[in-house]
Short mmCIF file of C-alpha atoms in Angstrom, two decimals:
data_model
loop_
_atom_site.label_atom_id
_atom_site.label_comp_id
_atom_site.label_asym_id
_atom_site.label_seq_id
_atom_site.Cartn_x
_atom_site.Cartn_y
_atom_site.Cartn_z
CA ALA B 29 85.34 87.57 155.66
CA GLN B 30 87.66 90.62 155.64
CA SER B 31 91.11 90.02 154.29
CA VAL B 32 93.95 91.89 152.89
CA ALA B 33 96.70 90.51 150.31
CA GLN B 34 100.27 91.78 149.97
CA PRO B 35 101.40 90.03 146.85
CA GLU B 36 105.08 90.75 147.08
CA ASP B 37 107.27 89.34 149.72
CA GLN B 38 109.89 91.88 148.91
CA VAL B 39 110.28 95.04 147.02
CA ASN B 40 113.70 96.30 145.78
CA VAL B 41 114.16 99.88 144.75
CA ALA B 42 117.23 102.24 144.08
CA GLU B 43 117.60 105.27 146.40
CA GLY B 44 115.81 108.20 144.91
CA ASN B 45 113.49 106.27 142.92
CA PRO B 46 109.68 106.10 143.49
CA LEU B 47 108.45 103.05 145.37
CA THR B 48 105.15 101.15 145.59
CA VAL B 49 104.18 98.45 147.94
CA LYS B 50 100.86 96.72 146.83
CA CYS B 51 97.77 95.84 148.86
CA THR B 52 94.54 94.52 147.80
CA TYR B 53 91.52 93.99 150.05
CA SER B 54 88.35 92.03 150.43
CA VAL B 55 85.61 93.43 152.71
CA SER B 56 81.93 93.54 153.12
CA GLY B 57 80.84 97.06 153.40
CA ASN B 58 83.05 100.08 153.44
CA PRO B 59 86.67 99.31 153.88
CA TYR B 60 88.79 100.90 156.57
CA LEU B 61 92.38 100.44 155.59
CA PHE B 62 95.70 101.03 157.36
CA TRP B 63 99.40 100.91 156.66
CA TYR B 64 102.10 100.26 159.33
CA VAL B 65 105.78 100.00 159.18
CA GLN B 66 108.01 97.87 161.37
CA TYR B 67 111.58 98.65 161.54
CA PRO B 68 114.15 95.97 162.64
CA ASN B 69 113.51 94.77 166.23
CA ARG B 70 110.95 97.51 166.76
CA GLY B 71 107.29 97.62 167.20
CA LEU B 72 104.75 98.73 164.54
CA GLN B 73 104.39 102.34 163.73
CA PHE B 74 101.14 103.79 162.19
CA LEU B 75 101.84 105.26 158.73
CA LEU B 76 98.52 106.37 157.47
CA LYS B 77 94.72 105.22 157.04
CA TYR B 78 91.84 105.43 154.74
CA ILE B 79 88.28 105.75 156.31
CA THR B 80 86.47 108.03 153.88
CA GLY B 81 86.92 111.10 151.72
CA ASP B 82 89.94 111.84 149.34
CA ASN B 83 91.12 108.57 147.80
CA LEU B 84 94.81 109.89 148.15
CA VAL B 85 95.93 109.76 151.70
CA LYS B 86 99.04 111.20 153.02
CA GLY B 87 100.98 109.98 156.03
CA SER B 88 104.12 109.96 157.88
CA TYR B 89 107.70 110.18 156.49
CA GLY B 90 106.55 111.16 153.06
CA PHE B 91 104.29 108.10 152.45
CA GLU B 92 101.08 108.32 150.69
CA ALA B 93 98.40 105.62 149.76
CA GLU B 94 95.79 105.49 147.01
CA PHE B 95 92.43 104.02 147.72
CA ASN B 96 90.81 102.35 144.51
CA LYS B 97 87.56 100.97 144.91
CA SER B 98 87.10 99.45 141.49
CA GLN B 99 90.41 97.57 141.90
CA THR B 100 89.97 96.94 145.55
CA SER B 101 93.49 98.26 146.22
CA PHE B 102 95.29 100.46 148.71
CA HIS B 103 98.90 100.66 147.39
CA LEU B 104 101.50 102.50 149.48
CA LYS B 105 103.69 104.92 147.56
CA LYS B 106 106.60 107.36 148.10
CA PRO B 107 108.01 109.47 145.38
CA SER B 108 111.62 109.14 146.39
CA ALA B 109 113.01 106.13 148.49
CA LEU B 110 115.60 106.63 151.13
CA VAL B 111 117.82 103.98 152.68
CA SER B 112 116.21 104.63 155.79
CA ASP B 113 112.86 103.43 154.45
CA CYS B 114 114.12 99.76 154.65
CA ALA B 115 111.55 97.93 156.92
CA LEU B 116 108.77 95.58 156.75
CA TYR B 117 105.37 97.11 155.67
CA PHE B 118 101.99 95.94 156.81
CA CYS B 119 98.61 96.62 155.15
CA ALA B 120 95.66 95.98 157.50
CA VAL B 121 91.94 96.22 157.14
CA ARG B 122 89.34 96.75 159.89
CA ALA B 123 87.03 93.89 160.66
CA LEU B 124 84.08 93.70 163.30
CA HIS B 125 84.44 90.99 165.90
CA PRO B 126 81.12 89.77 167.36
CA PRO B 127 79.09 90.05 169.45
CA TYR B 128 79.89 93.69 170.23
CA ASN B 129 81.09 94.63 166.52
CA THR B 130 84.39 95.61 168.06
CA ASP B 131 87.05 96.97 165.78
CA LYS B 132 90.11 94.64 165.14
CA LEU B 133 92.71 94.68 162.52
CA ILE B 134 93.40 91.89 159.98
CA PHE B 135 96.94 92.21 158.81
CA GLY B 136 98.47 91.20 155.55
CA THR B 137 101.65 89.11 155.37
CA GLY B 138 103.99 92.10 155.15
CA THR B 139 106.40 93.27 152.40
CA ARG B 140 109.99 93.79 152.95
CA LEU B 141 111.21 96.86 151.42
CA GLN B 142 114.95 97.13 150.19
CA VAL B 143 116.32 100.30 149.18
CA PHE B 144 119.78 100.26 147.50
CA PRO B 145 122.15 103.23 147.69
CA ASP V 19 107.83 109.52 176.90
CA THR V 20 106.80 105.93 175.56
CA ALA V 21 103.11 105.81 174.70
CA VAL V 22 102.79 101.99 174.90
CA SER V 23 105.39 100.12 176.88
CA GLN V 24 106.01 96.46 177.41
CA THR V 25 108.21 94.48 179.98
CA PRO V 26 110.17 92.47 179.57
CA LYS V 27 111.62 93.14 176.20
CA TYR V 28 113.14 89.71 175.97
CA LEU V 29 112.22 86.70 177.75
CA VAL V 30 113.89 83.20 177.40
CA THR V 31 112.39 80.40 179.46
CA GLN V 32 112.05 76.62 179.45
CA MET V 33 109.14 74.59 178.24
CA GLY V 34 106.50 74.07 180.94
CA ASN V 35 107.14 77.31 182.82
CA ASP V 36 104.63 80.04 183.68
CA LYS V 37 105.43 83.64 182.56
CA SER V 38 103.79 87.08 182.45
CA ILE V 39 104.35 90.02 180.02
CA LYS V 40 103.20 93.46 181.14
CA CYS V 41 101.82 96.21 179.12
CA GLU V 42 101.01 99.97 180.02
CA GLN V 43 99.69 102.73 177.96
CA ASN V 44 99.78 106.41 178.90
CA LEU V 45 97.62 107.78 176.00
CA GLY V 46 94.39 107.51 178.01
CA HIS V 47 93.04 105.11 175.68
CA ASP V 48 90.16 102.76 176.53
CA THR V 49 90.86 99.76 174.45
CA MET V 50 93.98 97.53 174.61
CA TYR V 51 95.13 94.50 172.64
CA TRP V 52 97.46 91.70 172.43
CA TYR V 53 98.86 90.57 169.13
CA LYS V 54 101.29 87.59 168.27
CA GLN V 55 103.77 87.75 165.53
CA ASP V 56 105.10 84.42 164.55
CA SER V 57 108.55 83.63 163.02
CA LYS V 58 107.24 84.33 159.47
CA LYS V 59 106.36 87.80 160.72
CA PHE V 60 102.64 87.02 160.61
CA LEU V 61 100.55 89.22 162.93
CA LYS V 62 97.37 88.06 164.62
CA ILE V 63 95.19 89.50 167.13
CA MET V 64 94.79 87.48 170.33
CA PHE V 65 92.78 89.54 172.77
CA SER V 66 91.16 92.91 173.45
CA TYR V 67 89.89 94.76 176.40
CA ASN V 68 87.74 97.77 176.68
CA ASN V 69 87.67 99.50 179.97
CA LYS V 70 88.82 96.38 181.76
CA GLU V 71 86.29 94.09 179.96
CA LEU V 72 87.29 91.32 177.72
CA ILE V 73 85.69 92.00 174.29
CA ILE V 74 87.91 89.93 171.80
CA ASN V 75 89.08 86.46 172.47
CA GLU V 76 90.43 85.05 169.09
CA THR V 77 90.37 81.16 170.02
CA VAL V 78 93.65 81.35 171.86
CA PRO V 79 94.45 78.27 174.17
CA ASN V 80 93.48 78.56 177.79
CA ARG V 81 97.05 78.58 178.78
CA PHE V 82 96.81 82.27 177.78
CA SER V 83 95.07 84.50 180.16
CA PRO V 84 94.89 88.29 179.95
CA LYS V 85 94.19 90.41 182.82
CA SER V 86 93.44 94.26 182.88
CA PRO V 87 93.67 95.66 186.42
CA ASP V 88 92.71 99.06 184.98
CA LYS V 89 92.29 100.63 181.55
CA ALA V 90 95.85 101.68 181.40
CA HIS V 91 97.37 98.16 181.86
CA LEU V 92 96.90 94.83 180.09
CA ASN V 93 98.97 91.93 181.27
CA LEU V 94 99.29 88.48 179.59
CA HIS V 95 99.91 85.37 181.55
CA ILE V 96 101.12 82.19 179.83
CA ASN V 97 100.85 78.94 181.67
CA SER V 98 102.97 75.67 180.78
CA LEU V 99 104.77 77.33 178.03
CA GLU V 100 105.30 75.28 174.77
CA LEU V 101 107.91 75.64 172.07
CA GLY V 102 105.23 77.06 169.72
CA ASP V 103 104.52 79.95 171.97
CA SER V 104 108.00 81.36 170.89
CA ALA V 105 107.05 84.60 168.99
CA VAL V 106 107.03 88.37 169.35
CA TYR V 107 104.09 89.64 171.39
CA PHE V 108 102.83 93.04 170.75
CA CYS V 109 100.51 95.21 173.07
CA ALA V 110 98.47 98.01 171.30
CA SER V 111 95.92 100.50 172.44
CA SER V 112 93.36 102.76 170.76
CA GLN V 113 90.41 105.13 171.66
CA VAL V 114 86.96 104.01 170.70
CA GLN V 115 85.45 106.43 168.07
CA ALA V 116 81.86 106.74 166.74
CA GLY V 117 81.89 104.88 163.39
CA GLY V 118 84.98 102.88 164.19
CA GLY V 119 88.34 102.94 162.31
CA GLU V 120 90.34 104.15 165.28
CA THR V 121 94.12 104.01 164.99
CA GLN V 122 95.87 101.33 167.11
CA TYR V 123 99.15 102.29 168.64
CA PHE V 124 101.74 99.43 169.15
CA GLY V 125 104.32 98.87 171.89
CA PRO V 126 107.85 97.80 171.09
CA GLY V 127 107.19 93.91 171.54
CA THR V 128 108.27 91.35 173.91
CA ARG V 129 110.32 88.60 172.16
CA LEU V 130 109.58 85.23 173.88
CA LEU V 131 111.84 82.24 173.34
CA VAL V 132 110.80 78.90 174.77
CA LEU V 133 113.60 76.19 174.91
#
């Protein structure tokens, strides 16, 4: 069964430093991977996704993620963290729901990012 | 303009009551979803509709009944509310693409508290 794991409940980083939020996946077949961000008391906002092609995917707000097939990882990165990046970050993988093989997203447990001034 | 909107934003009610949450998308998408986010922020899909047809029902209790009057709207009715139904409910929409992997766009959420 498809799944994603976010091993860190929280990541702390100083403003201006690079940040990484980790995600590993387990899928049968080619993985379709997503990152979403949830700001306090808000809905989820799409950041980026990997379907195929270049392993480095660029997304919104200066975020990028690197798909690594050998390590089954899709870590989210940003070169320079901002206090405004404080939020909950979710990694997700596409799964197919029978009987029509409908796309659905399986989410990780989320990682809270804290950026200190 | 809000792409995916939900009403109400907050809902506080007593156990045993029946309540509805409404969702509308103006993106022209053909697929809509309901997700539940529990107190630990864990997100799980509940239902999905494509062009008003139910295509995903993720073993949700019968007390939950989605209804899609047209492809721009997906409502969620909950009967006999229980304490464990307290959560944030998110609506989402997407447009089916060949090969899959379409992006889902989420609404702001409805915070349900059952007392």
